Each structure stands twice: as C-alpha cells, then as structure tokens.
Short mmCIF file of C-alpha atoms and ligand atoms in Angstrom, two decimals:
data_model
loop_
_atom_site.label_atom_id
_atom_site.label_comp_id
_atom_site.label_asym_id
_atom_site.label_seq_id
_atom_site.Cartn_x
_atom_site.Cartn_y
_atom_site.Cartn_z
CA MET A 183 16.97 6.13 -30.12
CA THR A 184 13.88 5.75 -28.90
CA GLN A 185 12.92 3.72 -25.70
CA ARG A 186 10.09 1.21 -25.84
CA PRO A 187 7.05 2.14 -23.17
CA ASP A 188 6.09 -1.59 -23.41
CA LEU A 189 9.65 -2.56 -22.08
CA LEU A 190 9.87 -0.09 -18.87
CA PRO A 191 7.75 0.63 -15.69
CA ARG A 192 4.23 1.58 -15.94
CA HIS A 193 1.87 2.53 -12.84
CA ASP A 194 -1.19 2.51 -15.27
CA TRP A 195 -2.06 -1.21 -15.21
CA THR A 196 -5.45 -2.06 -15.01
CA ARG A 197 -6.86 -5.20 -13.68
CA ALA A 198 -8.03 -6.10 -17.14
CA ASP A 199 -4.54 -5.61 -18.62
CA ILE A 200 -3.32 -7.79 -16.08
CA ALA A 201 -5.71 -10.25 -16.79
CA ALA A 202 -5.42 -10.04 -20.46
CA LEU A 203 -1.60 -11.36 -20.15
CA TYR A 204 -2.56 -13.88 -17.65
CA ASP A 205 -4.67 -15.43 -20.58
CA LEU A 206 -2.22 -15.52 -22.95
CA PRO A 207 -1.04 -19.23 -23.99
CA LEU A 208 2.44 -19.77 -21.59
CA ASP A 209 4.47 -19.85 -24.84
CA SER A 210 3.54 -16.34 -25.46
CA LEU A 211 3.21 -15.01 -22.12
CA MET A 212 6.82 -16.34 -21.65
CA ALA A 213 8.63 -14.98 -24.75
CA ARG A 214 7.10 -11.74 -23.96
CA ALA A 215 8.18 -11.89 -20.75
CA LEU A 216 11.64 -12.90 -22.08
CA GLU A 217 12.13 -10.04 -24.18
CA VAL A 218 11.37 -7.92 -21.31
CA LYS A 219 13.80 -9.43 -19.57
CA ARG A 220 16.95 -9.40 -22.11
CA ALA A 221 16.02 -5.76 -22.56
CA ASN A 222 16.38 -4.67 -18.97
CA TRP A 223 18.79 -7.38 -17.58
CA PRO A 224 20.86 -7.53 -20.30
CA ASP A 225 23.53 -9.91 -18.43
CA GLY A 226 20.99 -12.42 -17.20
CA LYS A 227 22.51 -12.66 -13.82
CA ILE A 228 20.73 -14.33 -10.67
CA GLN A 229 20.53 -12.46 -7.63
CA LYS A 230 21.19 -14.43 -4.22
CA SER A 231 19.46 -13.37 -0.84
CA GLN A 232 19.87 -15.28 2.63
CA LEU A 233 17.59 -15.24 5.21
CA LEU A 234 18.51 -15.06 8.91
CA SER A 235 15.21 -15.82 11.54
CA ILE A 236 16.94 -12.98 14.04
CA LYS A 237 13.59 -13.69 16.52
CA THR A 238 11.53 -16.73 16.18
CA GLY A 239 7.87 -17.43 16.98
CA GLY A 240 5.57 -16.42 19.67
CA CYS A 241 4.04 -13.21 17.06
CA ALA A 242 0.84 -11.97 18.27
CA GLU A 243 -0.37 -12.09 14.47
CA ASP A 244 -2.92 -14.03 13.17
CA CYS A 245 -1.22 -15.11 9.31
CA GLY A 246 -2.95 -17.95 7.95
CA TYR A 247 -0.01 -19.33 6.65
CA CYS A 248 2.56 -18.39 9.29
CA SER A 249 4.88 -21.04 11.46
CA GLN A 250 5.58 -18.25 13.52
CA SER A 251 1.82 -17.05 14.99
CA ALA A 252 0.94 -17.31 18.62
CA HIS A 253 -2.32 -17.99 17.14
CA PHE A 254 -1.59 -21.72 15.79
CA ASP A 255 0.11 -24.65 17.38
CA THR A 256 2.97 -25.45 15.23
CA GLY A 257 5.07 -27.19 17.26
CA LEU A 258 7.70 -24.65 16.47
CA ASP A 259 9.22 -23.14 19.99
CA ALA A 260 9.42 -19.24 20.51
CA GLY A 261 13.00 -17.53 20.92
CA LYS A 262 14.29 -14.41 21.90
CA LEU A 263 16.25 -11.68 19.53
CA MET A 264 19.64 -13.30 18.27
CA PRO A 265 22.78 -11.78 19.72
CA LEU A 266 24.83 -9.53 17.70
CA ASP A 267 27.62 -11.87 16.91
CA GLU A 268 25.38 -14.85 15.79
CA VAL A 269 24.56 -12.37 13.37
CA VAL A 270 27.45 -11.34 11.91
CA THR A 271 28.92 -15.27 11.83
CA SER A 272 25.90 -16.10 9.65
CA ALA A 273 25.90 -13.08 7.52
CA ARG A 274 29.97 -14.24 6.71
CA ARG A 275 28.82 -17.35 6.09
CA ALA A 276 25.87 -16.36 4.00
CA LYS A 277 28.61 -13.84 2.09
CA GLU A 278 31.27 -17.39 1.81
CA ASN A 279 28.33 -19.12 0.59
CA GLY A 280 27.66 -16.60 -2.33
CA ALA A 281 25.26 -14.26 -1.24
CA ASP A 282 24.72 -10.58 -1.86
CA ARG A 283 21.95 -9.71 0.14
CA PHE A 284 21.12 -10.62 3.72
CA CYS A 285 17.61 -10.53 5.16
CA MET A 286 16.81 -10.16 8.41
CA GLY A 287 13.34 -11.60 9.39
CA ALA A 288 11.62 -11.10 13.01
CA ALA A 289 8.32 -12.23 14.26
CA TRP A 290 6.85 -9.10 14.98
CA ARG A 291 3.58 -7.40 15.03
CA SER A 292 5.48 -4.47 14.73
CA LEU A 293 8.72 -3.33 15.81
CA LYS A 294 9.64 -1.35 19.32
CA ASP A 295 11.37 1.28 20.34
CA ARG A 296 13.32 -0.58 22.86
CA ASP A 297 14.58 -3.13 19.73
CA LEU A 298 15.73 -0.92 17.28
CA PRO A 299 18.79 -0.20 18.53
CA LYS A 300 20.09 -3.75 18.51
CA VAL A 301 18.37 -4.46 15.09
CA ALA A 302 19.85 -1.45 14.10
CA ALA A 303 23.65 -2.66 15.24
CA MET A 304 22.59 -5.86 13.07
CA ILE A 305 22.06 -3.64 10.09
CA SER A 306 25.31 -1.92 10.10
CA ALA A 307 26.97 -4.70 11.05
CA VAL A 308 25.97 -6.91 7.91
CA LYS A 309 26.41 -3.67 5.59
CA ALA A 310 29.78 -3.26 6.96
CA GLU A 311 30.88 -7.52 5.98
CA GLY A 312 29.96 -6.12 2.18
CA LEU A 313 26.32 -7.05 1.86
CA GLU A 314 23.15 -5.83 1.18
CA THR A 315 20.70 -5.42 3.55
CA CYS A 316 17.26 -5.96 4.02
CA VAL A 317 15.29 -6.64 7.28
CA THR A 318 10.99 -7.47 8.01
CA LEU A 319 9.80 -6.76 11.18
CA GLY A 320 6.41 -6.08 10.41
CA MET A 321 5.33 -2.76 10.49
CA LEU A 322 6.98 0.97 11.44
CA GLU A 323 6.05 3.59 13.16
CA ASP A 324 7.09 7.93 12.45
CA GLY A 325 10.95 7.99 12.70
CA GLN A 326 11.52 4.21 12.64
CA ALA A 327 11.98 3.83 8.92
CA GLU A 328 14.86 6.83 9.13
CA ALA A 329 16.64 5.21 11.71
CA LEU A 330 16.95 1.84 9.81
CA LYS A 331 18.39 3.86 6.98
CA GLN A 332 20.44 5.76 8.57
CA ALA A 333 21.72 2.15 10.19
CA GLY A 334 22.83 1.13 6.38
CA LEU A 335 19.77 -0.27 5.45
CA ASP A 336 18.95 -1.03 1.85
CA TYR A 337 15.63 -2.96 1.37
CA TYR A 338 12.58 -3.04 3.71
CA ASN A 339 10.48 -6.37 3.12
CA HIS A 340 7.07 -6.40 3.85
CA ASN A 341 4.38 -7.96 1.66
CA LEU A 342 0.88 -7.54 0.85
CA ASP A 343 0.48 -11.40 0.33
CA THR A 344 -2.59 -10.89 -1.79
CA SER A 345 -5.42 -8.98 -3.21
CA PRO A 346 -7.23 -6.78 -0.89
CA GLU A 347 -10.43 -8.72 -1.34
CA TYR A 348 -8.73 -11.90 -0.57
CA TYR A 349 -6.68 -10.23 2.28
CA GLY A 350 -9.42 -10.65 5.30
CA THR A 351 -9.47 -14.81 4.59
CA VAL A 352 -5.81 -15.35 5.52
CA VAL A 353 -5.00 -12.02 8.37
CA SER A 354 -7.42 -10.66 10.61
CA THR A 355 -4.58 -9.06 13.07
CA ARG A 356 -4.24 -5.84 10.38
CA THR A 357 -5.05 -4.42 7.29
CA TYR A 358 -4.08 -3.89 3.79
CA GLU A 359 -4.13 -0.18 4.42
CA ASP A 360 -1.75 -0.79 7.51
CA ARG A 361 0.55 -2.85 5.15
CA LEU A 362 0.60 0.27 2.99
CA GLU A 363 1.42 2.83 5.37
CA THR A 364 4.03 0.55 6.79
CA LEU A 365 5.57 1.01 2.90
CA GLY A 366 5.50 4.28 2.41
CA ARG A 367 6.89 4.87 5.53
CA ALA A 368 10.22 3.09 4.32
CA ARG A 369 9.82 4.36 1.11
CA HIS A 370 9.71 7.94 2.47
CA ALA A 371 12.62 7.11 4.56
CA GLY A 372 14.62 6.38 1.12
CA ILE A 373 14.66 2.78 1.93
CA LYS A 374 13.93 0.02 -0.99
CA LEU A 375 11.27 -2.02 -1.18
CA CYS A 376 10.79 -6.06 -1.00
CA CYS A 377 7.00 -6.26 -1.46
CA GLY A 378 5.50 -9.41 -3.06
CA GLY A 379 3.02 -11.99 -2.01
CA ILE A 380 2.28 -15.43 -1.71
CA LEU A 381 0.39 -18.23 -4.12
CA GLY A 382 -1.11 -20.99 -3.23
CA MET A 383 -3.52 -20.22 0.28
CA GLY A 384 -6.51 -21.12 -1.88
CA GLU A 385 -7.11 -18.27 -3.82
CA SER A 386 -8.26 -17.57 -7.60
CA ARG A 387 -6.39 -15.78 -10.13
CA GLU A 388 -8.24 -13.06 -10.04
CA ASP A 389 -7.10 -12.52 -6.24
CA ARG A 390 -3.15 -13.41 -8.14
CA ILE A 391 -4.18 -10.60 -10.57
CA GLY A 392 -5.25 -8.02 -7.32
CA LEU A 393 -2.59 -8.60 -5.58
CA ILE A 394 -0.27 -8.09 -8.63
CA HIS A 395 -2.14 -4.64 -9.25
CA GLU A 396 -1.60 -3.41 -6.18
CA LEU A 397 1.64 -3.90 -6.50
CA SER A 398 2.05 -2.17 -9.61
CA LYS A 399 0.43 0.95 -8.15
CA LEU A 400 3.28 1.35 -5.70
CA ALA A 401 5.50 4.03 -7.49
CA PRO A 402 8.18 3.73 -7.96
CA HIS A 403 7.74 0.36 -8.02
CA PRO A 404 9.29 -2.02 -5.32
CA GLU A 405 12.89 -2.66 -6.32
CA SER A 406 12.20 -6.62 -5.11
CA VAL A 407 8.87 -8.67 -5.95
CA PRO A 408 9.65 -11.68 -4.02
CA VAL A 409 6.56 -14.39 -5.44
CA ASN A 410 6.23 -17.13 -2.81
CA MET A 411 4.93 -20.46 -2.89
CA LEU A 412 2.96 -21.67 -0.02
CA VAL A 413 4.57 -23.38 2.57
CA PRO A 414 2.08 -25.62 4.41
CA ILE A 415 2.44 -25.85 7.76
CA GLU A 416 0.78 -27.88 10.24
CA GLY A 417 -1.33 -26.21 12.40
CA THR A 418 -2.00 -23.37 10.34
CA PRO A 419 -5.70 -22.62 8.96
CA LEU A 420 -3.85 -22.81 5.39
CA GLY A 421 -1.79 -25.89 6.40
CA GLN A 422 -3.64 -28.63 4.31
CA SER A 423 -4.38 -26.02 1.38
CA ALA A 424 -3.82 -27.78 -2.61
CA PRO A 425 -0.44 -27.28 -4.18
CA LEU A 426 -0.61 -25.07 -6.77
CA SER A 427 0.91 -26.37 -10.17
CA VAL A 428 4.21 -24.63 -11.18
CA ILE A 429 2.77 -23.50 -14.22
CA GLU A 430 0.23 -21.13 -12.75
CA MET A 431 3.41 -19.77 -9.95
CA ALA A 432 5.75 -19.89 -13.44
CA ARG A 433 3.06 -17.87 -15.28
CA ALA A 434 2.58 -15.23 -12.19
CA ILE A 435 6.48 -14.83 -12.33
CA ALA A 436 6.28 -14.24 -16.10
CA VAL A 437 3.29 -11.19 -15.58
CA CYS A 438 5.56 -9.91 -12.76
CA ARG A 439 8.30 -9.76 -15.06
CA ILE A 440 6.18 -7.84 -18.08
CA VAL A 441 4.36 -5.78 -14.91
CA PHE A 442 8.06 -4.97 -12.90
CA PRO A 443 10.44 -4.58 -15.97
CA GLN A 444 13.31 -2.99 -13.64
CA SER A 445 12.69 -5.26 -10.49
CA TRP A 446 14.32 -7.72 -9.27
CA VAL A 447 11.97 -10.64 -9.06
CA ARG A 448 12.76 -13.16 -6.88
CA LEU A 449 11.94 -17.15 -6.96
CA SER A 450 11.13 -17.00 -3.24
CA ALA A 451 9.72 -20.06 -0.43
CA GLY A 452 8.61 -23.22 -1.83
CA ARG A 453 11.91 -23.79 -4.05
CA GLU A 454 11.95 -27.20 -1.71
CA GLY A 455 8.96 -28.76 -3.25
CA MET A 456 9.69 -28.32 -6.92
CA THR A 457 11.99 -30.33 -9.03
CA GLU A 458 14.91 -28.90 -10.61
CA GLU A 459 12.83 -28.44 -13.81
CA GLY A 460 9.37 -26.76 -12.06
CA GLN A 461 12.52 -24.04 -10.43
CA ALA A 462 13.93 -23.69 -13.96
CA MET A 463 10.45 -22.92 -15.45
CA CYS A 464 10.33 -20.26 -13.29
CA LEU A 465 13.77 -18.92 -13.66
CA LEU A 466 13.05 -18.92 -17.61
CA ALA A 467 9.59 -17.31 -17.05
CA GLY A 468 11.39 -14.59 -15.66
CA ALA A 469 12.75 -14.82 -12.07
CA ASN A 470 15.92 -13.21 -11.52
CA SER A 471 16.49 -13.64 -7.72
CA ILE A 472 16.48 -16.83 -5.36
CA PHE A 473 16.92 -17.48 -1.52
CA VAL A 474 19.85 -19.59 -1.28
CA GLY A 475 21.09 -21.35 2.28
CA ASP A 476 19.20 -24.10 3.33
CA ARG A 477 16.79 -22.62 5.75
CA LEU A 478 14.50 -19.95 5.35
CA LEU A 479 13.08 -18.46 8.41
CA THR A 480 11.93 -21.76 9.77
CA THR A 481 10.99 -23.98 6.68
CA ASP A 482 14.12 -25.72 4.58
CA ASN A 483 15.36 -24.49 1.26
CA PRO A 484 17.04 -26.51 -1.07
CA ASP A 485 21.10 -26.51 -0.11
CA ALA A 486 24.15 -25.14 -1.71
CA ASP A 487 24.90 -28.27 -3.74
CA GLU A 488 21.65 -28.31 -5.46
CA ASP A 489 21.77 -24.50 -6.15
CA ALA A 490 25.55 -24.89 -7.66
CA ALA A 491 23.78 -27.92 -10.33
CA LEU A 492 20.68 -25.87 -11.13
CA MET A 493 22.76 -22.75 -11.83
CA LYS A 494 25.50 -24.45 -13.47
CA ASP A 495 22.41 -26.78 -15.34
CA MET A 496 21.11 -23.25 -16.99
CA GLY A 497 24.36 -21.05 -16.95
CA LEU A 498 23.54 -18.75 -14.44
CA GLU A 499 25.75 -16.55 -13.25
CA ALA A 500 25.23 -14.46 -9.98
CA ALA A 501 24.79 -10.75 -10.00
CA SER A 502 26.62 -8.26 -7.28
CA HIS A 503 25.13 -5.22 -6.20
CA LYS A 504 28.24 -3.63 -6.81
CA ASP A 505 27.90 -4.07 -10.43
CA MET A 506 24.41 -3.05 -10.36
CA GLU A 507 23.00 0.70 -10.58
CA HIS A 508 19.98 0.27 -8.70
CA GLY A 509 18.38 -3.10 -9.63
CA ARG A 510 18.82 -2.89 -13.33
CA ASN A 511 21.70 -3.51 -15.66
CA LYS A 512 21.06 -0.35 -18.44
CA VAL A 513 18.42 1.61 -19.59
CA THR A 514 16.28 0.01 -22.64
CA LEU A 515 17.26 1.75 -25.39
CA ILE A 516 15.69 0.82 -29.09
CA GLY A 517 17.46 2.57 -32.03
N1 SAM B 258 7.02 -10.20 10.59
C1 SAM B 258 6.66 -10.08 9.65
C2 SAM B 258 5.89 -9.65 8.34
O1 SAM B 258 5.37 -10.41 8.72
O2 SAM B 258 6.21 -8.38 7.38
C3 SAM B 258 8.39 -10.65 8.63
C4 SAM B 258 8.21 -11.95 8.54
S1 SAM B 258 7.06 -12.65 7.70
C5 SAM B 258 7.57 -14.42 7.71
C6 SAM B 258 7.57 -12.55 5.98
C7 SAM B 258 6.90 -12.92 4.76
O3 SAM B 258 7.18 -14.51 4.60
C8 SAM B 258 5.81 -12.58 4.89
O4 SAM B 258 4.65 -11.65 4.62
C9 SAM B 258 5.03 -14.33 4.08
O5 SAM B 258 4.61 -13.32 2.38
C10 SAM B 258 5.92 -15.02 4.01
N2 SAM B 258 5.83 -16.25 4.44
C11 SAM B 258 5.66 -16.54 5.34
N3 SAM B 258 5.10 -17.93 5.88
C12 SAM B 258 5.55 -18.54 4.69
C13 SAM B 258 4.69 -19.59 4.32
N4 SAM B 258 4.50 -21.10 5.34
N5 SAM B 258 5.13 -19.93 3.10
C14 SAM B 258 5.38 -18.71 1.78
N6 SAM B 258 5.42 -17.75 2.50
C15 SAM B 258 5.32 -17.59 3.83
C1 DTB B 259 9.37 -13.06 1.57
O1 DTB B 259 9.03 -13.03 1.35
N1 DTB B 259 9.69 -14.16 1.74
C2 DTB B 259 10.66 -14.71 2.94
C3 DTB B 259 10.74 -13.14 3.27
N2 DTB B 259 10.30 -12.50 2.57
C4 DTB B 259 11.28 -12.72 4.80
C5 DTB B 259 9.98 -15.78 3.89
C6 DTB B 259 9.59 -17.11 3.29
C7 DTB B 259 9.31 -17.90 4.81
C8 DTB B 259 8.85 -19.12 4.42
C9 DTB B 259 8.77 -19.98 5.83
C10 DTB B 259 9.37 -19.94 6.55
O2 DTB B 259 10.43 -20.45 6.51
O3 DTB B 259 8.97 -19.86 7.73
FE1 SF4 B 260 3.93 -12.50 12.60
FE2 SF4 B 260 5.18 -11.96 9.74
FE3 SF4 B 260 4.28 -14.49 10.66
FE4 SF4 B 260 2.26 -12.89 10.56
S1 SF4 B 260 4.37 -13.46 8.48
S2 SF4 B 260 2.63 -14.32 11.66
S3 SF4 B 260 3.00 -10.91 11.10
S4 SF4 B 260 5.64 -13.08 11.55
#
C-alpha cells in the first residue's frame, strides 16, 4: 500500500501553487476537491457547530467588518458576561437541535485573568453536556491557554481573516503577528485550532490566496478552517461592500479542501444571504461543516427547518465527534 501525497496535508504550498488551483476551470477544481474529500472523509458527514455570544459588543478592537466594535455605531447594545446557567441552557438546546460542537464567543480584545475562571466554568459545563467545546475570546497571554485546556477546551477560534497585505486595511488595533502568537499559545497548550477568514471584504483574489497560504504554513494545519462570507453590517467601514459571488466562495472552499485535506472546512457566516443552491454548491466544493441555530453571534443564520431541508435534499448526515478520530475518518491508502 502506498499513500498518495497529493491527498494528504502539506506545509510547503507556495502562493503560486495555490494560485494555480484557483485558476483551474471550476469543474476541474471541484473534481479535485471531491477526490480529496472522498479519500479523507469517506462517510461524507457534516459537522454541526452552534455559536453563542457570551459577551456581546463594546469591543476595543476596530475590525472593520464587526458589529461589536466600540469604534463604530452599529446600533448594537453592549452586554455583560452571560451567567453560567444561561450558557448551559443554550448548550442543551443546541445539542437537542443536533449540534456536536458549542462555540462561545466574547467581544474582547483579549481574555482578562479576572474572567478566566468564569469562562473555564462554562467550558467545563458545556463539555459535561457531551458537546465538543470551542471559544473565541481574543488574544491570550501566557498560562491562559493551559487553563482553558484544563477546563476541557477542545478548540480555540482565532481567525487570520485575510492576507497579511490586506489585513491593515481591515484592522488597525492589532497585528497579524499578534494573531499568530495567540494561535501558537493555544497550539502549545494542546488545544485544536479553528482558524480561517472572511471573504467579500473588498480583497483581491491574490489576498484570498495569501490567506490560504498563511494558514497552510501552520503545522499541523488548523483542525477547523472557517470560511466566512462577509455579513455586511451597517455602520461599519465594510457595511457597503459589494457582495461576493457564491461561485467565488465555492472556489475558495474547494481550494481550502485541497490544501487542508484533513481539516473540517466550515461554510460559516453568510449562509443566510445564500440560496439553498448556493449553499449546496459550497458543500459540493468540499465544505463539511456548518454553523447551525438561527443566530450566529449577532446576526441571523438559517433556521432549523431550512437546514433540515438542505441536509435532506443533499442526503447528508450529521457527524459526531464520538465517531471521529481527531477530525478525519481514516488514513488515505491507495493500493
Ligand atoms: N473577539 C474575538 C476575535 O475577534 O477573535 C472573537 C469574536 S469574532 C466576532 C470571531 C470572528 O468572526 C472574526 O474573526 C471574524 O472572522 C468573524 N466575523 C465577525 N464579524 C463578521 C461578519 N460581519 N461577517 C463575517 N464574519 C465575521
Ligand atoms: C468564525 O469564523 N465565524 C464565527 C465564529 N468564527 C466565531 C462568527 C461569525 C460572526 C458573524 C457575524 C455575527 O453574527 O456577528
Ligand atoms: Fe472585537 Fe472580535 Fe469584533 Fe474584532 S471581531 S471587533 S476583536 S469582537
């Protein structure tokens, strides 16, 4: 038996290699993505995550896409950290609705030590409900990732968002290096990474290639790669961005499937603005994870009936982390 290297993770992708994938005719690109997907994910199941905003708004960062930044008037009221019992109620409901992972997001620039015990208690309680746990809390300092891991954290979400070149156009209050440092801390503590970006912020295809290239250099690859389509928020600098075509979104997802063969590639924010056919195209391109529940953090997501119809029409089943061996079904062996 020999392993086919083109179906397995690599960390030596160049921008030119990724650009060459991007430039393929769509049918050739999708055929290659499908081959990678079938080899690494033979059961074809879809991972479902549910989000909960545990601390909304009033954030000190100026991310130009975000409803929660205190720098922009988006009409969102800032709240306090949610009490534990409300988090547990929400996690139970998410599980009943078929979610397998529960992701708690806080509109913080960075996690403060005073909030750490409260967040740790939330992680432990969600884990005790039988869900995989994920948090996204901004930047981490020494020792914090270890404490989160000890509480039962499976994934840390922290996105690179776009290429290093375009990043400064979108965010000015923290650097790409800051992001990489936090990712390194989470990884060092043995936490899986959920790291991706946003498309449709006025970036060029070269920037999308640059983002994928930066993600591909992370070794091991992030176990989850969320591909968000910008949800335009009125009042933010990117609120009037021209919508991205779903074909370009599907193309990016197919490239991600090929570059990150054993990662969950998540069709993340932006599904509410897509037709069922558009979402189906993104799933056929290689996405194998979605956010479920009718709310993301502060914006709408398709409701349970719509998602049930999508899954039924496509003949898709939900994945459970219990049948998974760290994000992949089996090793690719070609006789
Ligand atoms: N404050 C934390 C941080 O930035 O890491 C966690 C929350 S933040 C809302 C998580 C991610 O959501 C961002 O990195 C961004 O990729 C995505 N996101 C935020 N607003 C979005 C929007 N309007 N459209 C699409 N994705 C968005
Ligand atoms: C990610 O990449 N997408 C999620 C999650 N990680 C935290 C967030 C999407 C947010 C969409 C806008 C909102 O609802 O505020
Ligand atoms: Fe704050 Fe995160 Fe929104 Fe940036 S994306 S403004 S860090 S909540």
